[in-house]
Amino acid sequence: MTDTTWCPDLGQFAGPKYLALAHALRDAVRDGRLNEGVKLPPVRELAWRIGVTPGTVARAYTIGTDEGLLEAAVGRGTFVAARAPRLGPSQPLHVERPEVDAQGCGPVDLRSPQLPDVGQSAALAEAMVRVSGQIGSDWLEYPSLRRDKPLREALAAWLQGRVLGAFDADEIVPAHGGQSAMNLVLQCCLRGDRPVVFAEELAYPGFRHAARLNRAEMVPVAMDGQGLRADALDAACRRHGGRILFLTPEAQNPTTVRMPLERREEIVAVARAHDLQIIEDDCYSVPGGAEPALRALAPERVWHVTSLSKSVSAGLRMGFIVTPRGMGEAGRLTAQHSFFGLARPLTDIVTDLLVSGRAAELRDRVNAVYARRLTTAVNALGRYDLSWQPGLSFLWLRLPIGWRASTFAREAEGAGVLIRSADEYALQDGHAPNAVRIAVAAGVSEERYAAALATLARLLARPPGDLPV
C-alpha cells in the first residue's frame, strides 16, 4: 500500500531541509502515521508535494534506510520497515556457506568465489611452527608503528609486477582484510556530518556498508561498457560535492569490466578538478594486467586497496593499502587509533609465507584452478550474453528475454544452485540490470561444479513461460 496523504511540515524542524525531512519521517513512523509496510511516495512526487528538490527527499530516504526505519527495494520503491531505528548494521556482510549433509551434498554456492585448498593448510601449519620458535617477550607489547616493517616490506615485494607508480614499505598500511582497509581510508579522509562518497552504480556491497558505518552518503555514478563514466562523475561532483570516489578499474565487481587507459585518465582528470580522493579496489586482481593502476596515474590521491583473501587465504584476514605519496604514516596512525595494529602472530605468519615464497606458490596454484573452472563455466554458458576475464573468479551473465534476475536466482536456488542477482549490487534507488553474477566455486568437486553450471544452462533455455505450473 502506498501512502498518498502524508505531507510533512518541515517548518517545525530547524536545520537543513533534508535533515528536517528525516526528522519528520522518524516522528511519523514512531507515532503511527506511517505504519510498517507502507510504501512511501516516489522521490519526485514527495519533492513536488512539499516544495523541495528531489535530492533533498533522496537524502532523507537514505538516512531513514541507514537507520533501519525504511527499506529500499530496487525497482519497487521505499517502504517503512520498523517503528524505531535499529542500532548497528542491519544485515550481514559475509554470506555463510550452506550446510551439507553427511554425504557432502547440498546446494552448490556460486554467490562468492571459493578458494581451493592447494596446500594452504599445510603451508600455514609449517609457518606457525617456524614462528612459534621465535616467540619472545616482545610479544607481550602492543604493536608499534615500526614493528611491522618486515611485513610491509614483504607486502611491497608481493606487488612487484603491478604498475602502481613509485612507492615503498613506508606507504604500506596493513589491515584486517580488504573491508578493513576500505574502512581505514574512509576514517582517514572523511570529514563533516554527512560526507558524500561516489561509487559505480553497480558496486561491491561491502563498500556501501563501510560508508554507512562512517556516516557517509553514497551517490551512484552511471557506467557504460568501459566502466564508470567520467562525464557522469563530473556532473555528480558539481551537484553533490563529495570527498571520495570508490572504483574498481581492473576487474569491476560485478560486471567484470576492465577500464581502458583512456577512461582511467579521464577519471583522474575529474578527480583532480574536484579534489577527490580515490579508493582503488584491487582485491580481485587479475594476473597479467598491463594497464597502469590509478595509483600510478594519480599517486597524490589514490588509495590502492588489495588483500590476500582471493589468492592465498580469506581466513588470514590480511589486506593492505598502498597510500598516496607521503600518506603512509597517516594511514598507520588511523589504523592504530582504530585497532592498535595487527596481532603479532598474524604479522609474523604472513611475513613468513611471503618471504619464503610459499604465498606466491599458493597464488599460482589457485590461479591455475580458477582458470580450469572458468573454462568449464564459459563452455557451459558461453552461448548466452556472458562477460568474463581470464584469471577472474566470477562471471557476469545478462539474462535472455523471459527471465528476470530475481526470478532466475529463485529458480536456481530451488534447483540447488545459489547465485547473486544484480539487485544486490545496486545502490539505493539505483537501476539494476537484468543480470546475475556467477562465482567460481573451487571448494566443491569438478563434477558438482559442472553439474551446477549445467543446471543453470537448462534453466536459461526454459524461461518462466515454459516452466511447469
PDB file of N, CA and C in Angstrom, residues 22 25-26 29-30 63-71 79-86:
ATOM      1  N   ALA A  22      14.110  14.061   7.324  1.00  0.00           N
ATOM      2  CA  ALA A  22      14.473  12.815   8.021  1.00  0.00           C
ATOM      3  C   ALA A  22      13.848  12.788   9.419  1.00  0.00           C
ATOM      4  N   LEU A  25      10.166  12.105   9.115  1.00  0.00           N
ATOM      5  CA  LEU A  25       9.958  10.677   8.841  1.00  0.00           C
ATOM      6  C   LEU A  25       9.986   9.869  10.134  1.00  0.00           C
ATOM      7  N   ARG A  26      11.014  10.134  10.976  1.00  0.00           N
ATOM      8  CA  ARG A  26      11.121   9.407  12.244  1.00  0.00           C
ATOM      9  C   ARG A  26       9.861   9.601  13.082  1.00  0.00           C
ATOM     10  N   VAL A  29       6.780   7.739  11.635  1.00  0.00           N
ATOM     11  CA  VAL A  29       6.848   6.289  11.820  1.00  0.00           C
ATOM     12  C   VAL A  29       6.591   5.923  13.274  1.00  0.00           C
ATOM     13  N   ARG A  30       7.200   6.677  14.200  1.00  0.00           N
ATOM     14  CA  ARG A  30       7.057   6.350  15.616  1.00  0.00           C
ATOM     15  C   ARG A  30       5.625   6.532  16.114  1.00  0.00           C
ATOM     16  N   ILE A  63      18.948   8.443   4.773  1.00  0.00           N
ATOM     17  CA  ILE A  63      19.173   8.458   6.221  1.00  0.00           C
ATOM     18  C   ILE A  63      18.227   7.462   6.902  1.00  0.00           C
ATOM     19  N   GLY A  64      16.945   7.488   6.511  1.00  0.00           N
ATOM     20  CA  GLY A  64      15.986   6.562   7.098  1.00  0.00           C
ATOM     21  C   GLY A  64      16.336   5.112   6.823  1.00  0.00           C
ATOM     22  N   THR A  65      16.847   4.842   5.633  1.00  0.00           N
ATOM     23  CA  THR A  65      17.259   3.478   5.295  1.00  0.00           C
ATOM     24  C   THR A  65      18.470   3.064   6.117  1.00  0.00           C
ATOM     25  N   ASP A  66      19.455   3.965   6.243  1.00  0.00           N
ATOM     26  CA  ASP A  66      20.639   3.669   7.048  1.00  0.00           C
ATOM     27  C   ASP A  66      20.266   3.360   8.494  1.00  0.00           C
ATOM     28  N   GLU A  67      19.243   4.028   9.012  1.00  0.00           N
ATOM     29  CA  GLU A  67      18.831   3.826  10.399  1.00  0.00           C
ATOM     30  C   GLU A  67      17.944   2.603  10.572  1.00  0.00           C
ATOM     31  N   GLY A  68      17.525   1.992   9.481  1.00  0.00           N
ATOM     32  CA  GLY A  68      16.660   0.825   9.582  1.00  0.00           C
ATOM     33  C   GLY A  68      15.186   1.143   9.637  1.00  0.00           C
ATOM     34  N   LEU A  69      14.803   2.421   9.613  1.00  0.00           N
ATOM     35  CA  LEU A  69      13.390   2.781   9.606  1.00  0.00           C
ATOM     36  C   LEU A  69      12.741   2.445   8.269  1.00  0.00           C
ATOM     37  N   LEU A  70      13.490   2.594   7.199  1.00  0.00           N
ATOM     38  CA  LEU A  70      12.989   2.371   5.852  1.00  0.00           C
ATOM     39  C   LEU A  70      13.753   1.242   5.183  1.00  0.00           C
ATOM     40  N   GLU A  71      13.144   0.690   4.162  1.00  0.00           N
ATOM     41  CA  GLU A  71      13.795  -0.348   3.362  1.00  0.00           C
ATOM     42  C   GLU A  71      13.598  -0.013   1.900  1.00  0.00           C
ATOM     43  N   PHE A  79       9.963   1.553   1.523  1.00  0.00           N
ATOM     44  CA  PHE A  79       8.908   1.126   2.430  1.00  0.00           C
ATOM     45  C   PHE A  79       9.301   1.408   3.873  1.00  0.00           C
ATOM     46  N   VAL A  80       8.293   1.566   4.737  1.00  0.00           N
ATOM     47  CA  VAL A  80       8.543   1.657   6.185  1.00  0.00           C
ATOM     48  C   VAL A  80       8.865   0.249   6.685  1.00  0.00           C
ATOM     49  N   ALA A  81      10.010   0.118   7.348  1.00  0.00           N
ATOM     50  CA  ALA A  81      10.480  -1.207   7.768  1.00  0.00           C
ATOM     51  C   ALA A  81      10.339  -1.450   9.254  1.00  0.00           C
ATOM     52  N   ALA A  82      10.379  -0.400  10.099  1.00  0.00           N
ATOM     53  CA  ALA A  82      10.382  -0.606  11.547  1.00  0.00           C
ATOM     54  C   ALA A  82       9.859   0.637  12.248  1.00  0.00           C
ATOM     55  N   ARG A  83       9.428   0.482  13.494  1.00  0.00           N
ATOM     56  CA  ARG A  83       8.902   1.596  14.270  1.00  0.00           C
ATOM     57  C   ARG A  83       9.990   2.412  14.951  1.00  0.00           C
ATOM     58  N   ALA A  84      11.165   1.838  15.107  1.00  0.00           N
ATOM     59  CA  ALA A  84      12.268   2.532  15.788  1.00  0.00           C
ATOM     60  C   ALA A  84      13.568   2.211  15.069  1.00  0.00           C
ATOM     61  N   PRO A  85      14.535   3.113  15.087  1.00  0.00           N
ATOM     62  CA  PRO A  85      15.816   2.839  14.428  1.00  0.00           C
ATOM     63  C   PRO A  85      16.499   1.613  15.020  1.00  0.00           C
ATOM     64  N   ARG A  86      17.103   0.809  14.149  1.00  0.00           N
ATOM     65  CA  ARG A  86      17.918  -0.306  14.615  1.00  0.00           C
ATOM     66  C   ARG A  86      19.326   0.203  14.855  1.00  0.00           C
TER      67      ARG A  86
END
